[in-house]
Amino acid sequence: MVDWHLIKEMKPPTSQEEWETEFQKYQQFPEFKILNHDMTLPEFKFIWYMEYSHRMWGRLVGLAYILPAAYFWRKGWLSRGMKGRVLALCGLVCFQGLLGWYMVKSGLEEKPDSHDIPRVSQYRLAAHLGSALVLYCASLWTSLSLLLPQHKVKLPETRQLLWLRRCAHGTAGLVFLTALSGAFVAGLDAGLVYNSFPKMGESWIPEDLFTFSPILRNVFENPTMVQFDHRILGITSVTAVTVLYFLSRRIPLPRRTKMAAATLLALAYTQVGLGISTLLMYVPTPLAATHQSGSLALLSVALWLMSELRRVPK
């Protein structure tokens, strides 16, 4: 889909003529000319419906936010604080849709000075993913705040509990950052440059980490550096989760909080296994998608643990 209309594009092509017209539009852009010049109409229909499904799902998510919010607001069921949250969430939903088209548009632009295959900008892809993660985290945090009951067990506000809360916040931030770095890995196909672990090729630190100038460009545009950073962030995240788990074992926490910490530990090591497998198997799409889903599950449990620790009575 090479254009964007809020209402008009909701009706897919139905006749052969309409499909031919849509295919001709696609043929005008670099992705077809350089990458998919031998694509057939049935193959085009497959990728078209993939994009169409994503867009329609986005609209459905938007309605799932806006319509109930409008109803609850009119009924007077929202507190003043909740009204602010609802407005922010609905605003994020709309922003996410606009950001999605801004991202797609970058993959349709002619780049005469580039010798790379046509792809969306990794910066815009990361922005789109980051915005989606912020929306998801804000929604989940609001839900946990409303639905999880307060713990009955009262604990003294000790230094250990304070450190545990801080560690949980830092770990959640690391998990978020690692998931976000995955957008740069995907956007640059960085998962295909060194398909070995734990070393990158024959060395621990590859020689082509700093091939771009200025040096800062390597962090976001050099596939080797991007993969290296993602590895370091992943290892740091699983280490932080492990430390957090053993810290939680030293405090007599409520059962539900202990369950959240144990689940976080199990998911962290599962996610590491998925990441290494994806790398060693040259990034098969189903496994890569599972790895991406695992990052969201890990982030969800990290937020759950944060919420549990917040709900331990002070």
Short mmCIF file of N, CA, C and O in Angstrom, two decimals, residues 84-172:
data_model
loop_
_atom_site.label_atom_id
_atom_site.label_comp_id
_atom_site.label_asym_id
_atom_site.label_seq_id
_atom_site.Cartn_x
_atom_site.Cartn_y
_atom_site.Cartn_z
N GLY A 84 -7.36 12.63 32.47
CA GLY A 84 -6.07 13.01 31.90
C GLY A 84 -5.37 11.83 31.26
O GLY A 84 -4.79 11.93 30.17
N ARG A 85 -5.41 10.67 31.95
CA ARG A 85 -4.80 9.46 31.39
C ARG A 85 -5.48 9.04 30.09
O ARG A 85 -4.82 8.66 29.12
N VAL A 86 -6.80 9.10 30.09
CA VAL A 86 -7.56 8.68 28.91
C VAL A 86 -7.24 9.57 27.72
O VAL A 86 -7.04 9.09 26.59
N LEU A 87 -7.18 10.88 27.94
CA LEU A 87 -6.84 11.79 26.86
C LEU A 87 -5.43 11.51 26.32
O LEU A 87 -5.20 11.52 25.11
N ALA A 88 -4.50 11.24 27.24
CA ALA A 88 -3.12 10.95 26.83
C ALA A 88 -3.06 9.66 26.01
O ALA A 88 -2.38 9.59 24.98
N LEU A 89 -3.78 8.62 26.46
CA LEU A 89 -3.78 7.34 25.74
C LEU A 89 -4.41 7.47 24.36
O LEU A 89 -3.88 6.96 23.37
N CYS A 90 -5.53 8.18 24.27
CA CYS A 90 -6.18 8.37 22.97
C CYS A 90 -5.30 9.21 22.04
O CYS A 90 -5.23 8.95 20.83
N GLY A 91 -4.62 10.20 22.61
CA GLY A 91 -3.69 11.00 21.81
C GLY A 91 -2.54 10.17 21.29
O GLY A 91 -2.12 10.30 20.13
N LEU A 92 -2.03 9.25 22.12
CA LEU A 92 -0.95 8.35 21.70
C LEU A 92 -1.41 7.42 20.58
O LEU A 92 -0.63 7.12 19.66
N VAL A 93 -2.64 6.96 20.65
CA VAL A 93 -3.17 6.08 19.60
C VAL A 93 -3.17 6.81 18.26
O VAL A 93 -2.72 6.27 17.23
N CYS A 94 -3.66 8.04 18.24
CA CYS A 94 -3.70 8.82 16.99
C CYS A 94 -2.28 9.13 16.50
O CYS A 94 -2.01 9.02 15.30
N PHE A 95 -1.40 9.48 17.42
CA PHE A 95 -0.01 9.76 17.05
C PHE A 95 0.66 8.53 16.46
O PHE A 95 1.42 8.63 15.50
N GLN A 96 0.34 7.37 17.00
CA GLN A 96 0.93 6.12 16.53
C GLN A 96 0.54 5.84 15.08
O GLN A 96 1.36 5.38 14.28
N GLY A 97 -0.71 6.12 14.73
CA GLY A 97 -1.15 5.93 13.35
C GLY A 97 -0.43 6.84 12.38
O GLY A 97 0.02 6.41 11.31
N LEU A 98 -0.28 8.12 12.74
CA LEU A 98 0.42 9.07 11.88
C LEU A 98 1.90 8.70 11.75
O LEU A 98 2.49 8.79 10.67
N LEU A 99 2.48 8.26 12.86
CA LEU A 99 3.89 7.88 12.84
C LEU A 99 4.11 6.64 11.96
O LEU A 99 5.15 6.51 11.31
N GLY A 100 3.13 5.75 11.95
CA GLY A 100 3.22 4.56 11.11
C GLY A 100 3.31 4.92 9.63
O GLY A 100 4.13 4.36 8.90
N TRP A 101 2.46 5.86 9.18
CA TRP A 101 2.52 6.26 7.78
C TRP A 101 3.82 7.02 7.49
O TRP A 101 4.44 6.83 6.44
N TYR A 102 4.27 7.83 8.43
CA TYR A 102 5.55 8.55 8.27
C TYR A 102 6.69 7.56 8.09
O TYR A 102 7.61 7.78 7.30
N MET A 103 6.62 6.44 8.79
CA MET A 103 7.63 5.40 8.66
C MET A 103 7.55 4.72 7.29
O MET A 103 8.56 4.57 6.59
N VAL A 104 6.35 4.31 6.90
CA VAL A 104 6.17 3.63 5.62
C VAL A 104 6.62 4.52 4.46
O VAL A 104 7.26 4.06 3.50
N LYS A 105 6.34 5.80 4.57
CA LYS A 105 6.69 6.75 3.52
C LYS A 105 8.19 6.78 3.24
O LYS A 105 8.63 6.97 2.11
N SER A 106 8.99 6.55 4.30
CA SER A 106 10.45 6.58 4.13
C SER A 106 10.94 5.44 3.26
O SER A 106 12.01 5.54 2.65
N GLY A 107 10.18 4.35 3.19
CA GLY A 107 10.58 3.23 2.34
C GLY A 107 10.17 3.40 0.89
O GLY A 107 10.54 2.59 0.04
N LEU A 108 9.40 4.45 0.60
CA LEU A 108 8.93 4.69 -0.76
C LEU A 108 9.73 5.78 -1.47
O LEU A 108 9.51 6.03 -2.66
N GLU A 109 10.63 6.42 -0.74
CA GLU A 109 11.36 7.56 -1.30
C GLU A 109 12.52 7.10 -2.19
O GLU A 109 13.20 6.12 -1.89
N GLU A 110 12.74 7.83 -3.26
CA GLU A 110 13.89 7.57 -4.13
C GLU A 110 15.15 8.06 -3.42
O GLU A 110 15.20 9.17 -2.89
N LYS A 111 16.21 7.21 -3.40
CA LYS A 111 17.48 7.57 -2.76
C LYS A 111 18.61 7.32 -3.76
O LYS A 111 19.28 6.28 -3.73
N PRO A 112 18.83 8.29 -4.68
CA PRO A 112 19.81 8.08 -5.75
C PRO A 112 21.24 7.90 -5.26
O PRO A 112 22.06 7.27 -5.93
N ASP A 113 21.57 8.43 -4.09
CA ASP A 113 22.94 8.34 -3.57
C ASP A 113 23.19 7.07 -2.77
O ASP A 113 24.30 6.81 -2.33
N SER A 114 22.13 6.26 -2.57
CA SER A 114 22.26 5.06 -1.74
C SER A 114 22.41 3.82 -2.61
O SER A 114 21.77 3.69 -3.66
N HIS A 115 23.28 2.92 -2.18
CA HIS A 115 23.47 1.64 -2.88
C HIS A 115 22.82 0.48 -2.11
O HIS A 115 22.99 -0.68 -2.46
N ASP A 116 22.09 0.82 -1.06
CA ASP A 116 21.44 -0.19 -0.23
C ASP A 116 20.10 -0.58 -0.84
O ASP A 116 19.55 0.14 -1.69
N ILE A 117 19.55 -1.72 -0.39
CA ILE A 117 18.23 -2.12 -0.85
C ILE A 117 17.20 -1.17 -0.24
O ILE A 117 17.41 -0.61 0.83
N PRO A 118 16.06 -0.94 -0.93
CA PRO A 118 15.03 -0.06 -0.37
C PRO A 118 14.52 -0.60 0.96
O PRO A 118 14.20 -1.78 1.08
N ARG A 119 14.43 0.25 1.94
CA ARG A 119 13.92 -0.14 3.25
C ARG A 119 13.42 1.12 3.97
O ARG A 119 13.82 2.23 3.63
N VAL A 120 12.57 0.91 4.96
CA VAL A 120 12.13 2.05 5.76
C VAL A 120 13.29 2.54 6.62
O VAL A 120 14.21 1.78 6.94
N SER A 121 13.24 3.79 7.00
CA SER A 121 14.27 4.36 7.86
C SER A 121 14.28 3.65 9.21
O SER A 121 13.22 3.50 9.84
N GLN A 122 15.45 3.22 9.67
CA GLN A 122 15.53 2.56 10.97
C GLN A 122 15.18 3.52 12.10
O GLN A 122 14.70 3.11 13.16
N TYR A 123 15.41 4.82 11.87
CA TYR A 123 15.05 5.82 12.88
C TYR A 123 13.53 5.89 13.03
O TYR A 123 13.00 5.93 14.15
N ARG A 124 12.83 5.92 11.90
CA ARG A 124 11.37 6.01 11.96
C ARG A 124 10.77 4.69 12.46
O ARG A 124 9.74 4.70 13.14
N LEU A 125 11.39 3.57 12.08
CA LEU A 125 10.93 2.28 12.59
C LEU A 125 11.05 2.22 14.11
O LEU A 125 10.14 1.76 14.81
N ALA A 126 12.19 2.70 14.63
CA ALA A 126 12.39 2.72 16.08
C ALA A 126 11.41 3.67 16.76
O ALA A 126 10.90 3.38 17.85
N ALA A 127 11.13 4.80 16.12
CA ALA A 127 10.16 5.74 16.68
C ALA A 127 8.77 5.12 16.72
O ALA A 127 8.02 5.27 17.71
N HIS A 128 8.40 4.40 15.65
CA HIS A 128 7.08 3.76 15.58
C HIS A 128 6.96 2.67 16.64
O HIS A 128 5.95 2.58 17.35
N LEU A 129 8.01 1.85 16.77
CA LEU A 129 8.00 0.81 17.80
C LEU A 129 8.02 1.42 19.20
O LEU A 129 7.29 0.97 20.09
N GLY A 130 8.85 2.43 19.39
CA GLY A 130 8.93 3.08 20.70
C GLY A 130 7.61 3.67 21.12
O GLY A 130 7.19 3.55 22.28
N SER A 131 6.94 4.31 20.18
CA SER A 131 5.62 4.89 20.48
C SER A 131 4.62 3.80 20.84
O SER A 131 3.81 3.95 21.76
N ALA A 132 4.68 2.67 20.11
CA ALA A 132 3.78 1.55 20.42
C ALA A 132 4.06 0.98 21.81
O ALA A 132 3.14 0.66 22.56
N LEU A 133 5.34 0.87 22.16
CA LEU A 133 5.70 0.35 23.48
C LEU A 133 5.26 1.30 24.59
O LEU A 133 4.79 0.85 25.65
N VAL A 134 5.41 2.60 24.37
CA VAL A 134 4.96 3.58 25.37
C VAL A 134 3.45 3.48 25.56
O VAL A 134 2.94 3.49 26.70
N LEU A 135 2.72 3.38 24.44
CA LEU A 135 1.26 3.24 24.52
C LEU A 135 0.88 1.97 25.27
O LEU A 135 0.00 1.98 26.14
N TYR A 136 1.55 0.87 24.94
CA TYR A 136 1.25 -0.40 25.60
C TYR A 136 1.58 -0.33 27.10
O TYR A 136 0.77 -0.77 27.93
N CYS A 137 2.74 0.20 27.43
CA CYS A 137 3.15 0.28 28.83
C CYS A 137 2.19 1.16 29.64
O CYS A 137 1.82 0.82 30.77
N ALA A 138 1.81 2.29 29.06
CA ALA A 138 0.89 3.19 29.75
C ALA A 138 -0.47 2.53 29.96
O ALA A 138 -1.09 2.67 31.03
N SER A 139 -0.92 1.78 28.96
CA SER A 139 -2.21 1.08 29.07
C SER A 139 -2.14 -0.01 30.13
O SER A 139 -3.05 -0.15 30.96
N LEU A 140 -1.06 -0.81 30.10
CA LEU A 140 -0.92 -1.89 31.06
C LEU A 140 -0.78 -1.36 32.48
O LEU A 140 -1.38 -1.89 33.42
N TRP A 141 0.02 -0.30 32.64
CA TRP A 141 0.21 0.28 33.98
C TRP A 141 -1.10 0.80 34.54
O TRP A 141 -1.40 0.61 35.73
N THR A 142 -1.89 1.46 33.69
CA THR A 142 -3.20 1.96 34.13
C THR A 142 -4.10 0.80 34.53
O THR A 142 -4.79 0.85 35.55
N SER A 143 -4.09 -0.27 33.73
CA SER A 143 -4.92 -1.44 34.03
C SER A 143 -4.51 -2.10 35.35
O SER A 143 -5.36 -2.44 36.17
N LEU A 144 -3.20 -2.26 35.55
CA LEU A 144 -2.72 -2.87 36.79
C LEU A 144 -3.08 -2.02 38.00
O LEU A 144 -3.42 -2.54 39.07
N SER A 145 -2.99 -0.70 37.83
CA SER A 145 -3.32 0.21 38.93
C SER A 145 -4.79 0.09 39.33
O SER A 145 -5.14 0.24 40.51
N LEU A 146 -5.64 -0.19 38.35
CA LEU A 146 -7.08 -0.26 38.63
C LEU A 146 -7.54 -1.64 39.08
O LEU A 146 -8.45 -1.76 39.92
N LEU A 147 -6.91 -2.68 38.56
CA LEU A 147 -7.44 -4.03 38.75
C LEU A 147 -6.76 -4.84 39.85
O LEU A 147 -7.40 -5.70 40.46
N LEU A 148 -5.47 -4.61 40.08
CA LEU A 148 -4.78 -5.41 41.09
C LEU A 148 -5.15 -4.95 42.50
O LEU A 148 -5.00 -3.78 42.81
N PRO A 149 -5.59 -5.87 43.33
CA PRO A 149 -5.93 -5.47 44.71
C PRO A 149 -4.67 -5.19 45.54
O PRO A 149 -3.59 -5.70 45.25
N GLN A 150 -4.84 -4.37 46.56
CA GLN A 150 -3.73 -4.06 47.48
C GLN A 150 -3.35 -5.31 48.26
O GLN A 150 -4.19 -6.14 48.62
N HIS A 151 -2.03 -5.46 48.52
CA HIS A 151 -1.58 -6.58 49.33
C HIS A 151 -2.03 -6.40 50.78
O HIS A 151 -2.06 -5.30 51.31
N LYS A 152 -2.37 -7.53 51.40
CA LYS A 152 -2.79 -7.48 52.81
C LYS A 152 -1.59 -7.54 53.76
O LYS A 152 -1.67 -7.09 54.89
N VAL A 153 -0.50 -8.12 53.27
CA VAL A 153 0.68 -8.26 54.12
C VAL A 153 1.39 -6.91 54.21
O VAL A 153 1.72 -6.31 53.19
N LYS A 154 1.62 -6.44 55.42
CA LYS A 154 2.30 -5.16 55.61
C LYS A 154 3.77 -5.40 55.91
O LYS A 154 4.12 -6.21 56.77
N LEU A 155 4.61 -4.71 55.17
CA LEU A 155 6.05 -4.84 55.35
C LEU A 155 6.65 -3.51 55.78
O LEU A 155 6.20 -2.45 55.34
N PRO A 156 7.66 -3.56 56.63
CA PRO A 156 8.34 -2.32 57.01
C PRO A 156 9.09 -1.73 55.82
O PRO A 156 9.59 -2.46 54.97
N GLU A 157 9.12 -0.42 55.75
CA GLU A 157 9.81 0.27 54.65
C GLU A 157 11.31 0.23 54.91
O GLU A 157 11.92 1.19 55.39
N THR A 158 11.92 -0.89 54.58
CA THR A 158 13.35 -1.08 54.84
C THR A 158 14.18 -0.60 53.66
O THR A 158 13.66 -0.36 52.56
N ARG A 159 15.48 -0.48 53.88
CA ARG A 159 16.39 -0.11 52.80
C ARG A 159 16.39 -1.17 51.70
O ARG A 159 16.51 -0.87 50.51
N GLN A 160 16.25 -2.45 52.11
CA GLN A 160 16.23 -3.53 51.12
C GLN A 160 15.04 -3.40 50.17
O GLN A 160 15.18 -3.58 48.96
N LEU A 161 13.88 -3.08 50.73
CA LEU A 161 12.68 -2.93 49.90
C LEU A 161 12.83 -1.73 48.96
O LEU A 161 12.42 -1.78 47.79
N LEU A 162 13.42 -0.66 49.47
CA LEU A 162 13.65 0.53 48.64
C LEU A 162 14.59 0.20 47.48
O LEU A 162 14.34 0.59 46.32
N TRP A 163 15.66 -0.52 47.76
CA TRP A 163 16.60 -0.92 46.71
C TRP A 163 15.93 -1.85 45.70
O TRP A 163 16.21 -1.79 44.51
N LEU A 164 15.06 -2.72 46.18
CA LEU A 164 14.37 -3.64 45.29
C LEU A 164 13.48 -2.88 44.32
O LEU A 164 13.43 -3.19 43.12
N ARG A 165 12.77 -1.87 44.83
CA ARG A 165 11.92 -1.05 43.96
C ARG A 165 12.77 -0.33 42.90
O ARG A 165 12.41 -0.30 41.72
N ARG A 166 13.88 0.24 43.32
CA ARG A 166 14.74 0.95 42.38
C ARG A 166 15.32 0.00 41.33
O ARG A 166 15.39 0.34 40.14
N CYS A 167 15.70 -1.17 41.78
CA CYS A 167 16.24 -2.18 40.86
C CYS A 167 15.18 -2.62 39.86
O CYS A 167 15.48 -2.82 38.67
N ALA A 168 13.95 -2.75 40.32
CA ALA A 168 12.85 -3.14 39.42
C ALA A 168 12.61 -2.06 38.37
O ALA A 168 12.38 -2.37 37.19
N HIS A 169 12.67 -0.79 38.77
CA HIS A 169 12.50 0.30 37.81
C HIS A 169 13.63 0.30 36.78
O HIS A 169 13.40 0.45 35.58
N GLY A 170 14.86 0.15 37.25
CA GLY A 170 16.00 0.14 36.34
C GLY A 170 15.96 -1.03 35.38
O GLY A 170 16.29 -0.89 34.19
N THR A 171 15.55 -2.19 35.88
CA THR A 171 15.47 -3.39 35.04
C THR A 171 14.40 -3.22 33.96
O THR A 171 14.62 -3.57 32.79
N ALA A 172 13.27 -2.67 34.33
CA ALA A 172 12.21 -2.42 33.34
C ALA A 172 12.70 -1.46 32.27
O ALA A 172 12.42 -1.63 31.08
#
